[in-house]
mmCIF file of C-alpha atoms in Angstrom:
data_model
loop_
_atom_site.group_PDB
_atom_site.id
_atom_site.type_symbol
_atom_site.label_atom_id
_atom_site.label_comp_id
_atom_site.label_asym_id
_atom_site.label_seq_id
_atom_site.Cartn_x
_atom_site.Cartn_y
_atom_site.Cartn_z
ATOM 1 C CA UNK A 1 16.802 -14.052 0.864
ATOM 2 C CA UNK A 2 18.674 -10.752 1.450
ATOM 3 C CA UNK A 3 15.171 -8.701 1.606
ATOM 4 C CA UNK A 4 13.845 -11.382 4.096
ATOM 5 C CA UNK A 5 16.996 -10.738 6.095
ATOM 6 C CA UNK A 6 16.580 -7.004 5.965
ATOM 7 C CA UNK A 7 13.330 -7.195 7.828
ATOM 8 C CA UNK A 8 14.634 -8.893 10.688
ATOM 9 C CA UNK A 9 16.575 -6.098 12.411
ATOM 10 C CA UNK A 10 13.431 -4.143 12.656
ATOM 11 C CA UNK A 11 11.664 -6.678 15.066
ATOM 12 C CA UNK A 12 14.887 -7.476 16.864
ATOM 13 C CA UNK A 13 15.350 -3.767 17.735
ATOM 14 C CA UNK A 14 11.586 -3.272 18.771
ATOM 15 C CA UNK A 15 11.339 -6.333 20.865
ATOM 16 C CA UNK A 16 14.847 -6.416 22.558
ATOM 17 C CA UNK A 17 14.319 -2.814 23.997
ATOM 18 C CA UNK A 18 17.696 -1.713 22.910
ATOM 19 C CA UNK A 19 18.079 2.103 23.087
ATOM 20 C CA UNK A 20 19.235 3.310 19.637
ATOM 21 C CA UNK A 21 19.697 6.739 18.103
ATOM 22 C CA UNK A 22 16.672 7.927 16.502
ATOM 23 C CA UNK A 23 18.261 8.538 13.185
ATOM 24 C CA UNK A 24 19.627 4.694 13.185
ATOM 25 C CA UNK A 25 16.222 3.443 14.290
ATOM 26 C CA UNK A 26 14.599 5.299 11.537
ATOM 27 C CA UNK A 27 16.924 3.743 8.922
ATOM 28 C CA UNK A 28 16.493 0.217 10.328
ATOM 29 C CA UNK A 29 12.689 0.301 10.501
ATOM 30 C CA UNK A 30 12.694 2.243 7.329
ATOM 31 C CA UNK A 31 14.754 -0.473 5.483
ATOM 32 C CA UNK A 32 12.404 -3.214 6.988
ATOM 33 C CA UNK A 33 9.357 -1.500 5.581
ATOM 34 C CA UNK A 34 10.874 -1.260 2.090
ATOM 35 C CA UNK A 35 12.001 -4.856 2.120
ATOM 36 C CA UNK A 36 8.538 -5.919 3.074
ATOM 37 C CA UNK A 37 6.982 -3.801 0.446
ATOM 38 C CA UNK A 38 9.038 -5.705 -2.071
ATOM 39 C CA UNK A 39 8.234 -9.018 -0.763
ATOM 40 C CA UNK A 40 4.723 -8.226 -0.857
ATOM 41 C CA UNK A 41 4.813 -7.042 -4.362
ATOM 42 C CA UNK A 42 6.379 -10.144 -5.578
ATOM 43 C CA UNK A 43 4.058 -12.304 -3.899
ATOM 44 C CA UNK A 44 1.256 -10.398 -5.409
ATOM 45 C CA UNK A 45 2.556 -10.900 -8.720
ATOM 46 C CA UNK A 46 3.010 -14.495 -8.305
ATOM 47 C CA UNK A 47 -0.486 -14.792 -6.977
ATOM 48 C CA UNK A 48 -1.834 -13.635 -10.402
ATOM 49 C CA UNK A 49 -1.260 -17.294 -11.398
ATOM 50 C CA UNK A 50 -4.130 -18.254 -9.388
ATOM 51 C CA UNK A 51 -6.533 -15.409 -9.378
ATOM 52 C CA UNK A 52 -7.802 -13.308 -12.049
ATOM 53 C CA UNK A 53 -5.726 -10.166 -13.265
ATOM 54 C CA UNK A 54 -8.034 -7.699 -12.115
ATOM 55 C CA UNK A 55 -8.181 -9.085 -8.577
ATOM 56 C CA UNK A 56 -4.448 -9.340 -8.560
ATOM 57 C CA UNK A 57 -4.279 -5.611 -9.720
ATOM 58 C CA UNK A 58 -6.759 -4.657 -6.891
ATOM 59 C CA UNK A 59 -4.809 -6.516 -4.195
ATOM 60 C CA UNK A 60 -1.336 -5.412 -5.689
ATOM 61 C CA UNK A 61 -2.399 -1.778 -5.478
ATOM 62 C CA UNK A 62 -3.594 -2.365 -1.919
ATOM 63 C CA UNK A 63 -0.432 -4.118 -0.954
ATOM 64 C CA UNK A 64 1.731 -1.457 -2.722
ATOM 65 C CA UNK A 65 0.469 1.304 -0.284
ATOM 66 C CA UNK A 66 0.334 -0.878 2.817
ATOM 67 C CA UNK A 67 3.472 0.627 4.135
ATOM 68 C CA UNK A 68 1.900 4.163 3.810
ATOM 69 C CA UNK A 69 -1.337 2.753 5.369
ATOM 70 C CA UNK A 70 0.580 1.626 8.319
ATOM 71 C CA UNK A 71 2.180 4.646 9.072
ATOM 72 C CA UNK A 72 -1.010 6.556 8.343
ATOM 73 C CA UNK A 73 -2.785 4.408 10.821
ATOM 74 C CA UNK A 74 -0.367 4.974 13.699
ATOM 75 C CA UNK A 75 -0.460 8.864 12.990
ATOM 76 C CA UNK A 76 -4.308 8.681 13.035
ATOM 77 C CA UNK A 77 -4.210 6.628 16.308
ATOM 78 C CA UNK A 78 -2.069 9.079 17.834
ATOM 79 C CA UNK A 79 -4.215 12.183 16.696
ATOM 80 C CA UNK A 80 -7.571 10.203 17.947
ATOM 81 C CA UNK A 81 -5.850 9.608 21.492
ATOM 82 C CA UNK A 82 -4.713 13.243 21.530
ATOM 83 C CA UNK A 83 -7.797 14.980 20.419
ATOM 84 C CA UNK A 84 -9.902 16.973 23.141
ATOM 85 C CA UNK A 85 -13.619 16.511 22.468
ATOM 86 C CA UNK A 86 -14.347 19.355 24.718
ATOM 87 C CA UNK A 87 -11.984 22.273 23.319
ATOM 88 C CA UNK A 88 -11.654 20.649 19.966
ATOM 89 C CA UNK A 89 -8.272 22.297 19.655
ATOM 90 C CA UNK A 90 -6.179 20.878 16.898
ATOM 91 C CA UNK A 91 -2.938 19.117 18.414
ATOM 92 C CA UNK A 92 0.207 18.588 16.949
ATOM 93 C CA UNK A 93 -0.520 14.862 16.314
ATOM 94 C CA UNK A 94 -3.487 15.731 14.372
ATOM 95 C CA UNK A 95 -1.610 18.272 12.284
ATOM 96 C CA UNK A 96 0.813 15.243 11.532
ATOM 97 C CA UNK A 97 -1.832 12.967 10.332
ATOM 98 C CA UNK A 98 -3.468 15.603 8.126
ATOM 99 C CA UNK A 99 -0.055 16.599 6.641
ATOM 100 C CA UNK A 100 0.830 12.953 6.091
ATOM 101 C CA UNK A 101 -2.526 11.938 4.269
ATOM 102 C CA UNK A 102 -2.660 14.908 2.192
ATOM 103 C CA UNK A 103 1.056 15.000 1.355
ATOM 104 C CA UNK A 104 0.810 11.275 0.511
ATOM 105 C CA UNK A 105 -1.917 11.876 -1.974
ATOM 106 C CA UNK A 106 -0.432 14.994 -3.683
ATOM 107 C CA UNK A 107 2.791 12.589 -4.339
ATOM 108 C CA UNK A 108 0.266 9.785 -5.725
ATOM 109 C CA UNK A 109 -1.572 11.904 -8.155
ATOM 110 C CA UNK A 110 0.896 14.658 -8.793
ATOM 111 C CA UNK A 111 4.155 12.119 -9.104
ATOM 112 C CA UNK A 112 3.086 8.641 -9.210
ATOM 113 C CA UNK A 113 0.252 8.908 -11.718
ATOM 114 C CA UNK A 114 2.437 11.194 -14.173
ATOM 115 C CA UNK A 115 5.452 8.966 -13.756
ATOM 116 C CA UNK A 116 3.661 5.904 -15.057
ATOM 117 C CA UNK A 117 2.299 7.902 -18.067
ATOM 118 C CA UNK A 118 5.356 9.412 -18.705
ATOM 119 C CA UNK A 119 7.640 6.248 -18.370
ATOM 120 C CA UNK A 120 5.034 4.342 -20.789
ATOM 121 C CA UNK A 121 5.254 7.024 -23.294
ATOM 122 C CA UNK A 122 9.211 6.988 -23.198
ATOM 123 C CA UNK A 123 9.000 2.992 -23.784
ATOM 124 C CA UNK A 124 6.298 3.107 -26.596
ATOM 125 C CA UNK A 125 6.247 6.941 -27.814
ATOM 126 C CA UNK A 126 2.353 6.762 -27.807
ATOM 127 C CA UNK A 127 -0.378 7.711 -25.262
ATOM 128 C CA UNK A 128 -1.643 4.997 -22.808
ATOM 129 C CA UNK A 129 -5.146 4.028 -24.117
ATOM 130 C CA UNK A 130 -7.004 2.140 -21.272
ATOM 131 C CA UNK A 131 -10.327 2.114 -22.970
ATOM 132 C CA UNK A 132 -11.940 -1.358 -23.229
ATOM 133 C CA UNK A 133 -9.116 -2.990 -21.111
ATOM 134 C CA UNK A 134 -9.506 -1.518 -17.552
ATOM 135 C CA UNK A 135 -13.354 -0.343 -17.733
ATOM 136 C CA UNK A 136 -13.949 -1.833 -14.207
ATOM 137 C CA UNK A 137 -10.855 0.142 -12.570
ATOM 138 C CA UNK A 138 -11.778 3.193 -14.386
ATOM 139 C CA UNK A 139 -15.359 3.178 -13.546
ATOM 140 C CA UNK A 140 -14.839 2.353 -9.792
ATOM 141 C CA UNK A 141 -12.282 5.138 -9.642
ATOM 142 C CA UNK A 142 -14.705 7.578 -11.186
ATOM 143 C CA UNK A 143 -17.376 6.498 -8.615
ATOM 144 C CA UNK A 144 -15.014 6.930 -5.900
ATOM 145 C CA UNK A 145 -13.748 10.158 -6.954
ATOM 146 C CA UNK A 146 -17.084 11.556 -6.984
ATOM 147 C CA UNK A 147 -17.759 10.205 -3.446
ATOM 148 C CA UNK A 148 -14.692 11.991 -2.174
ATOM 149 C CA UNK A 149 -16.029 15.193 -3.236
ATOM 150 C CA UNK A 150 -18.473 15.020 -0.012
ATOM 151 C CA UNK A 151 -15.161 15.585 1.965
ATOM 152 C CA UNK A 152 -14.898 19.124 0.631
ATOM 153 C CA UNK A 153 -18.565 19.841 1.361
ATOM 154 C CA UNK A 154 -18.616 18.035 4.915
ATOM 155 C CA UNK A 155 -15.385 19.315 6.087
ATOM 156 C CA UNK A 156 -14.708 15.983 7.608
ATOM 157 C CA UNK A 157 -14.371 12.339 6.642
ATOM 158 C CA UNK A 158 -17.318 10.869 8.627
ATOM 159 C CA UNK A 159 -17.501 7.491 9.530
ATOM 160 C CA UNK A 160 -20.252 6.717 7.113
ATOM 161 C CA UNK A 161 -18.305 7.983 4.355
ATOM 162 C CA UNK A 162 -15.330 5.785 5.392
ATOM 163 C CA UNK A 163 -17.738 2.623 5.741
ATOM 164 C CA UNK A 164 -19.005 3.665 2.040
ATOM 165 C CA UNK A 165 -15.522 3.729 0.672
ATOM 166 C CA UNK A 166 -14.667 0.650 2.173
ATOM 167 C CA UNK A 167 -17.857 -1.058 0.891
ATOM 168 C CA UNK A 168 -17.054 0.199 -2.665
ATOM 169 C CA UNK A 169 -13.533 -1.289 -2.357
ATOM 170 C CA UNK A 170 -14.993 -4.759 -1.271
ATOM 171 C CA UNK A 171 -17.492 -4.510 -4.311
ATOM 172 C CA UNK A 172 -14.714 -3.859 -6.505
ATOM 173 C CA UNK A 173 -12.618 -6.890 -5.209
ATOM 174 C CA UNK A 174 -15.777 -9.157 -5.725
ATOM 175 C CA UNK A 175 -16.330 -7.936 -9.154
ATOM 176 C CA UNK A 176 -12.679 -8.123 -10.123
ATOM 177 C CA UNK A 177 -12.736 -11.752 -8.827
ATOM 178 C CA UNK A 178 -15.079 -12.852 -11.339
ATOM 179 C CA UNK A 179 -12.975 -12.138 -14.261
ATOM 180 C CA UNK A 180 -10.765 -14.807 -16.097
ATOM 181 C CA UNK A 181 -7.285 -15.807 -14.901
ATOM 182 C CA UNK A 182 -4.580 -14.814 -17.258
ATOM 183 C CA UNK A 183 -0.967 -15.869 -16.914
ATOM 184 C CA UNK A 184 1.147 -12.725 -16.058
ATOM 185 C CA UNK A 185 4.577 -12.075 -17.602
ATOM 186 C CA UNK A 186 6.784 -12.451 -14.453
ATOM 187 C CA UNK A 187 10.407 -11.394 -14.268
ATOM 188 C CA UNK A 188 13.337 -11.467 -11.736
ATOM 189 C CA UNK A 189 12.371 -12.676 -8.236
ATOM 190 C CA UNK A 190 8.567 -13.169 -9.174
ATOM 191 C CA UNK A 191 9.610 -15.555 -12.017
ATOM 192 C CA UNK A 192 11.737 -17.670 -9.803
ATOM 193 C CA UNK A 193 9.217 -17.910 -7.339
ATOM 194 C CA UNK A 194 6.487 -18.879 -10.161
ATOM 195 C CA UNK A 195 8.918 -21.708 -11.367
ATOM 196 C CA UNK A 196 8.566 -23.662 -8.088
ATOM 197 C CA UNK A 197 6.148 -26.554 -8.018
ATOM 198 C CA UNK A 198 2.358 -25.501 -7.535
ATOM 199 C CA UNK A 199 2.096 -26.455 -3.815
ATOM 200 C CA UNK A 200 5.379 -24.917 -2.879
ATOM 201 C CA UNK A 201 4.686 -21.841 -4.908
ATOM 202 C CA UNK A 202 1.253 -21.081 -3.154
ATOM 203 C CA UNK A 203 3.117 -21.850 0.222
ATOM 204 C CA UNK A 204 5.910 -19.366 -0.485
ATOM 205 C CA UNK A 205 3.325 -16.860 -1.652
ATOM 206 C CA UNK A 206 1.472 -17.188 1.688
ATOM 207 C CA UNK A 207 4.518 -17.306 3.632
ATOM 208 C CA UNK A 208 5.790 -13.671 1.837
ATOM 209 C CA UNK A 209 2.531 -12.115 2.554
ATOM 210 C CA UNK A 210 2.505 -12.991 6.100
ATOM 211 C CA UNK A 211 6.158 -12.281 6.672
ATOM 212 C CA UNK A 212 6.218 -9.008 4.645
ATOM 213 C CA UNK A 213 2.918 -7.849 6.426
ATOM 214 C CA UNK A 214 4.249 -8.618 9.870
ATOM 215 C CA UNK A 215 7.488 -6.758 9.264
ATOM 216 C CA UNK A 216 5.725 -3.629 8.125
ATOM 217 C CA UNK A 217 3.239 -3.778 11.015
ATOM 218 C CA UNK A 218 6.169 -4.050 13.516
ATOM 219 C CA UNK A 219 8.363 -1.406 11.889
ATOM 220 C CA UNK A 220 5.526 1.178 11.322
ATOM 221 C CA UNK A 221 5.070 2.590 14.696
ATOM 222 C CA UNK A 222 8.863 2.741 15.992
ATOM 223 C CA UNK A 223 9.376 4.205 12.399
ATOM 224 C CA UNK A 224 7.115 7.213 12.898
ATOM 225 C CA UNK A 225 8.460 7.861 16.509
ATOM 226 C CA UNK A 226 11.918 7.728 15.147
ATOM 227 C CA UNK A 227 11.179 10.319 12.400
ATOM 228 C CA UNK A 228 9.440 12.474 15.097
ATOM 229 C CA UNK A 229 12.351 12.261 17.493
ATOM 230 C CA UNK A 230 14.879 13.077 14.697
ATOM 231 C CA UNK A 231 12.813 16.134 13.837
ATOM 232 C CA UNK A 232 12.608 17.472 17.195
#
């Protein structure tokens, strides 16, 4: 309930037209995005009761980075709007989107992945062995990694490459949906939602998906604008 309420101030500030200090606005919208991310993760965890584990993991992975994608989409839109096709000059907006996407990937690969492995080792005191358990995920990751090397040689993210990567993700979703449904081990808020009657549980999951996604979409653009104003 608290996280639901934390998502409301951002929408109120955006649609009310109230003039708010950039630092305060960044905090309000940022909290809303974080709250939305938690709600989405809970909904995705509970959804594993009705879909295969592989599909749930795929959707959860997409949802986990939705706040980042929302911010990246805003920056990319601004960069595209500011680009001069005649001169081809690099604008400030273009630099921002490049810095954001490369920085987020460095954090994901350098800190995110290594943190997962480190935490697992601290808990179990042995290596994280995924052989035979996540063959589909590892296989698709290997394919996508090879495909993304084209960016280095092409020196751009061509629209056809983007379409190809999206197609690979859709194929992965389809393949993962054919896996067997396994009951997950849920804790905390996810377990509480899962304890509801089936009909109410599914309604709650759908509501959380829609509400949280709406909060993130509403807060993404003003959050970026507030950060930019704060840094100026």
